[in-house]
Amino acid sequence: MELTFNAPPQRLGILLSGRGSNFLAIAGAIREGRLGGVEIAVVISNVAEAPGLAVARELGLPHEVFVSKGRKRAEHDADVLACLRAHRVDLVCLAGYMRLLTPEFIAAFPNRILNIHPSLLPAFPGLDAQQQAFDYGVQVAGCTVHLVDEHLDHGVIVLQRVIPVLETDDAHSLAERILAEEHVAYAEGIARVASGEYQVQGRRFVKRNASGR
Ligand code: GRF
């Protein structure tokens, strides 16, 4: 599969379920002018009490809640999709969104959904990645910004950042240091996608050559 970003996406839809520190980092990068014409079109939470949602409110950003608990996945996703479309979102950023997306949702934004995962994929997909990495005894750890496909933590890698695991680390301190890298990585990953300078070639996310192909 090859994909070029001829019309670079600029309007972000942020999906979150909790703390929202990655969302805040993205908002900070935009505020500091590090993301060109990128703007946050809407912040959506599937959890009414998500602290990230309160942050969106404080920042005066458009925000919506679609509580997922007790609802059918397809119906919930259809509501979120409609909201993203209403806000003319062209790039969806999962930022601690604790939900699997339906195939219909993914198909609606082909190569236009980003996720951040706190490990160097393909190692340690799924929950508690930092603890998994620590328990395994890895000597380097990090985070991955990737496109979302229909498999868990699997899509094309946009960007990774690596840190050493220190002898003094425990799983908690490692997770904290990975999180600091995530905050840098997510904005950089979005900048790459939004620059229009990259394309997907098979599993590779590569810079277009000088002729623009
Ligand atoms: C981050 O560790 C991210 O990698 C993972 O979920 C966590 C979300 O944290 N997908 P926050 O809500 O952005 O603070």
Short mmCIF file of C-alpha atoms and ligand atoms in Angstrom, two decimals:
data_model
loop_
_atom_site.label_atom_id
_atom_site.label_comp_id
_atom_site.label_asym_id
_atom_site.label_seq_id
_atom_site.Cartn_x
_atom_site.Cartn_y
_atom_site.Cartn_z
CA MET A 1 0.00 0.00 0.00
CA GLU A 2 1.34 3.42 -0.85
CA LEU A 3 -0.06 6.63 0.43
CA THR A 4 1.06 10.17 -0.13
CA PHE A 5 -0.22 13.01 1.96
CA ASN A 6 -1.12 15.33 -0.91
CA ALA A 7 -3.59 17.23 1.22
CA PRO A 8 -1.77 17.19 4.55
CA PRO A 9 -4.23 16.78 7.42
CA GLN A 10 -4.44 19.80 9.71
CA ARG A 11 -7.59 19.47 11.81
CA LEU A 12 -7.06 17.16 14.75
CA GLY A 13 -9.65 15.18 16.61
CA ILE A 14 -8.21 14.06 19.95
CA LEU A 15 -9.71 10.94 21.54
CA LEU A 16 -8.92 10.27 25.18
CA SER A 17 -10.16 8.38 28.21
CA GLY A 18 -8.11 9.69 31.11
CA ARG A 19 -5.32 11.97 32.26
CA GLY A 20 -4.69 13.61 28.90
CA SER A 21 -1.05 14.56 29.32
CA ASN A 22 -0.30 13.71 25.69
CA PHE A 23 -3.22 15.85 24.59
CA LEU A 24 -1.86 18.70 26.70
CA ALA A 25 1.58 18.27 25.14
CA ILE A 26 0.06 18.46 21.65
CA ALA A 27 -1.92 21.57 22.62
CA GLY A 28 1.31 23.09 23.99
CA ALA A 29 3.20 22.37 20.77
CA ILE A 30 0.45 24.08 18.77
CA ARG A 31 0.43 27.06 21.11
CA GLU A 32 4.19 27.42 20.78
CA GLY A 33 3.90 27.42 16.98
CA ARG A 34 5.71 24.09 16.56
CA LEU A 35 2.96 22.51 14.46
CA GLY A 36 2.40 24.98 11.63
CA GLY A 37 -1.23 25.23 10.63
CA VAL A 38 -2.37 22.29 12.74
CA GLU A 39 -5.27 22.96 15.08
CA ILE A 40 -7.37 20.94 17.50
CA ALA A 41 -10.86 20.74 16.06
CA VAL A 42 -12.40 18.72 18.88
CA VAL A 43 -11.50 16.68 21.97
CA ILE A 44 -13.66 13.63 22.56
CA SER A 45 -13.74 11.47 25.67
CA ASN A 46 -15.56 8.21 26.25
CA VAL A 47 -15.34 8.82 30.02
CA ALA A 48 -17.26 11.75 31.51
CA GLU A 49 -14.84 12.20 34.43
CA ALA A 50 -11.66 12.06 32.34
CA PRO A 51 -9.25 14.74 33.62
CA GLY A 52 -8.21 15.37 30.00
CA LEU A 53 -11.72 16.51 29.24
CA ALA A 54 -11.55 19.09 32.03
CA VAL A 55 -8.29 20.33 30.52
CA ALA A 56 -9.99 20.76 27.13
CA ARG A 57 -12.72 22.76 28.86
CA GLU A 58 -10.17 24.97 30.62
CA LEU A 59 -8.35 25.58 27.35
CA GLY A 60 -11.61 26.59 25.70
CA LEU A 61 -11.35 23.86 23.08
CA PRO A 62 -14.44 22.20 21.58
CA HIS A 63 -15.05 19.01 23.54
CA GLU A 64 -17.64 16.24 23.61
CA VAL A 65 -18.38 13.20 25.74
CA PHE A 66 -19.75 9.96 24.38
CA VAL A 67 -19.93 7.56 27.29
CA SER A 68 -19.04 4.13 25.98
CA LYS A 69 -19.87 2.08 29.07
CA GLY A 70 -22.86 -0.16 28.48
CA ARG A 71 -23.14 0.70 24.81
CA LYS A 72 -22.58 -1.42 21.75
CA ARG A 73 -19.18 -0.70 20.24
CA ALA A 74 -20.60 -0.08 16.75
CA GLU A 75 -23.16 2.43 18.02
CA HIS A 76 -20.63 4.27 20.14
CA ASP A 77 -18.10 4.45 17.32
CA ALA A 78 -20.76 5.70 14.92
CA ASP A 79 -21.50 8.60 17.28
CA VAL A 80 -17.82 9.47 17.63
CA LEU A 81 -17.37 9.27 13.87
CA ALA A 82 -20.30 11.60 13.27
CA CYS A 83 -18.83 14.08 15.75
CA LEU A 84 -15.42 13.97 14.06
CA ARG A 85 -17.05 14.59 10.70
CA ALA A 86 -19.16 17.45 12.07
CA HIS A 87 -15.93 19.09 13.23
CA ARG A 88 -14.26 18.42 9.83
CA VAL A 89 -11.47 16.44 11.45
CA ASP A 90 -8.87 15.07 9.05
CA LEU A 91 -6.44 13.47 11.51
CA VAL A 92 -7.52 11.49 14.56
CA CYS A 93 -5.06 11.29 17.46
CA LEU A 94 -5.62 8.61 20.08
CA ALA A 95 -4.19 9.94 23.31
CA GLY A 96 -4.77 7.37 26.02
CA TYR A 97 -8.03 6.27 24.41
CA MET A 98 -8.79 2.96 26.10
CA ARG A 99 -11.01 1.56 23.38
CA LEU A 100 -10.52 -0.68 20.39
CA LEU A 101 -11.90 0.93 17.25
CA THR A 102 -14.34 -0.85 14.94
CA PRO A 103 -13.13 -1.73 11.42
CA GLU A 104 -15.72 0.76 10.12
CA PHE A 105 -14.14 3.54 12.15
CA ILE A 106 -10.64 2.69 10.93
CA ALA A 107 -11.84 2.50 7.32
CA ALA A 108 -13.37 5.97 7.65
CA PHE A 109 -9.89 7.44 8.32
CA PRO A 110 -7.45 5.36 6.30
CA ASN A 111 -3.90 6.15 7.45
CA ARG A 112 -5.37 9.13 9.26
CA ILE A 113 -5.45 7.78 12.80
CA LEU A 114 -2.39 8.10 15.03
CA ASN A 115 -1.72 6.41 18.33
CA ILE A 116 1.08 6.62 20.86
CA HIS A 117 2.24 3.54 22.69
CA PRO A 118 4.70 3.47 25.60
CA SER A 119 7.05 0.83 24.20
CA LEU A 120 9.30 0.26 21.24
CA LEU A 121 6.84 -1.65 19.09
CA PRO A 122 6.55 -4.41 18.07
CA ALA A 123 7.80 -5.24 21.57
CA PHE A 124 5.24 -5.12 24.37
CA PRO A 125 1.92 -4.27 22.71
CA GLY A 126 -1.19 -4.04 24.87
CA LEU A 127 -1.64 -2.89 28.44
CA ASP A 128 1.09 -2.07 30.97
CA ALA A 129 3.77 -1.91 28.30
CA GLN A 130 6.26 -0.18 30.59
CA GLN A 131 5.87 -2.84 33.28
CA GLN A 132 6.17 -5.56 30.63
CA ALA A 133 9.39 -4.00 29.35
CA PHE A 134 10.80 -3.58 32.85
CA ASP A 135 9.94 -7.15 33.84
CA TYR A 136 11.52 -8.48 30.66
CA GLY A 137 14.77 -6.78 31.58
CA VAL A 138 15.22 -4.68 28.46
CA GLN A 139 18.11 -2.20 28.55
CA VAL A 140 16.49 0.31 26.23
CA ALA A 141 12.86 1.36 26.25
CA GLY A 142 10.83 4.13 24.66
CA CYS A 143 7.67 4.99 22.83
CA THR A 144 6.17 4.65 19.38
CA VAL A 145 3.90 6.93 17.37
CA HIS A 146 2.15 4.81 14.77
CA LEU A 147 -0.70 4.78 12.31
CA VAL A 148 -3.65 2.74 13.51
CA ASP A 149 -4.76 -0.29 11.55
CA GLU A 150 -7.16 -3.07 12.45
CA HIS A 151 -4.63 -4.89 14.66
CA LEU A 152 -3.69 -3.82 18.17
CA ASP A 153 -0.60 -1.54 18.37
CA HIS A 154 0.43 -2.72 14.92
CA GLY A 155 0.19 -0.01 12.23
CA VAL A 156 3.01 1.70 10.35
CA ILE A 157 5.58 3.33 12.63
CA VAL A 158 5.80 7.11 12.22
CA LEU A 159 8.40 7.80 14.90
CA GLN A 160 10.10 6.21 17.91
CA ARG A 161 12.10 7.66 20.76
CA VAL A 162 14.51 5.56 22.79
CA ILE A 163 15.80 5.88 26.35
CA PRO A 164 18.13 3.68 28.39
CA VAL A 165 16.72 1.71 31.30
CA LEU A 166 18.75 2.76 34.33
CA GLU A 167 19.92 0.43 37.07
CA THR A 168 18.11 2.68 39.51
CA ASP A 169 14.79 2.41 37.61
CA ASP A 170 11.68 0.67 38.75
CA ALA A 171 8.64 0.27 36.50
CA HIS A 172 7.20 3.53 37.81
CA SER A 173 10.25 5.69 37.17
CA LEU A 174 10.70 4.08 33.77
CA ALA A 175 7.09 4.88 32.87
CA GLU A 176 7.61 8.49 33.94
CA ARG A 177 10.69 8.90 31.80
CA ILE A 178 8.97 7.24 28.84
CA LEU A 179 6.02 9.62 29.28
CA ALA A 180 8.34 12.62 28.97
CA GLU A 181 9.53 11.17 25.64
CA GLU A 182 5.94 10.59 24.55
CA HIS A 183 5.18 14.27 24.96
CA VAL A 184 7.95 15.14 22.52
CA ALA A 185 7.29 12.24 20.17
CA TYR A 186 3.58 12.82 19.63
CA ALA A 187 3.97 16.40 18.49
CA GLU A 188 6.87 15.41 16.23
CA GLY A 189 4.84 12.56 14.75
CA ILE A 190 1.93 14.87 14.02
CA ALA A 191 4.31 17.39 12.48
CA ARG A 192 5.63 14.70 10.15
CA VAL A 193 2.17 13.65 9.00
CA ALA A 194 0.95 17.24 8.67
CA SER A 195 4.05 18.33 6.74
CA GLY A 196 2.99 16.44 3.63
CA GLU A 197 6.64 15.46 3.23
CA TYR A 198 6.22 11.80 4.09
CA GLN A 199 4.58 8.82 2.51
CA VAL A 200 3.71 5.28 3.46
CA GLN A 201 5.52 2.59 1.48
CA GLY A 202 4.48 -0.83 2.65
CA ARG A 203 5.26 -0.73 6.37
CA ARG A 204 7.68 2.15 6.04
CA PHE A 205 6.95 5.81 6.71
CA VAL A 206 9.49 7.61 4.56
CA LYS A 207 10.33 11.07 3.40
CA ARG A 208 9.32 11.80 -0.17
CA ASN A 209 12.23 12.35 -2.50
CA ALA A 210 13.15 15.73 -3.89
CA SER A 211 10.92 15.29 -6.96
CA GLY A 212 7.96 15.08 -4.58
CA ARG A 213 7.15 11.44 -5.41
C1 GRF B 1 0.26 7.00 27.55
O1 GRF B 1 1.24 6.28 28.23
C2 GRF B 1 0.10 6.50 26.15
O2 GRF B 1 1.29 6.02 25.60
C3 GRF B 1 -0.87 5.36 26.31
O3 GRF B 1 -1.77 5.80 27.29
C4 GRF B 1 -1.13 6.75 28.14
C5 GRF B 1 -1.97 7.98 28.13
O4 GRF B 1 -1.49 8.96 29.01
N1 GRF B 1 -1.49 5.03 25.05
P1 GRF B 1 -2.11 10.41 28.97
O5 GRF B 1 -3.61 10.27 29.20
O6 GRF B 1 -1.82 11.02 27.63
O7 GRF B 1 -1.45 11.15 30.08
#
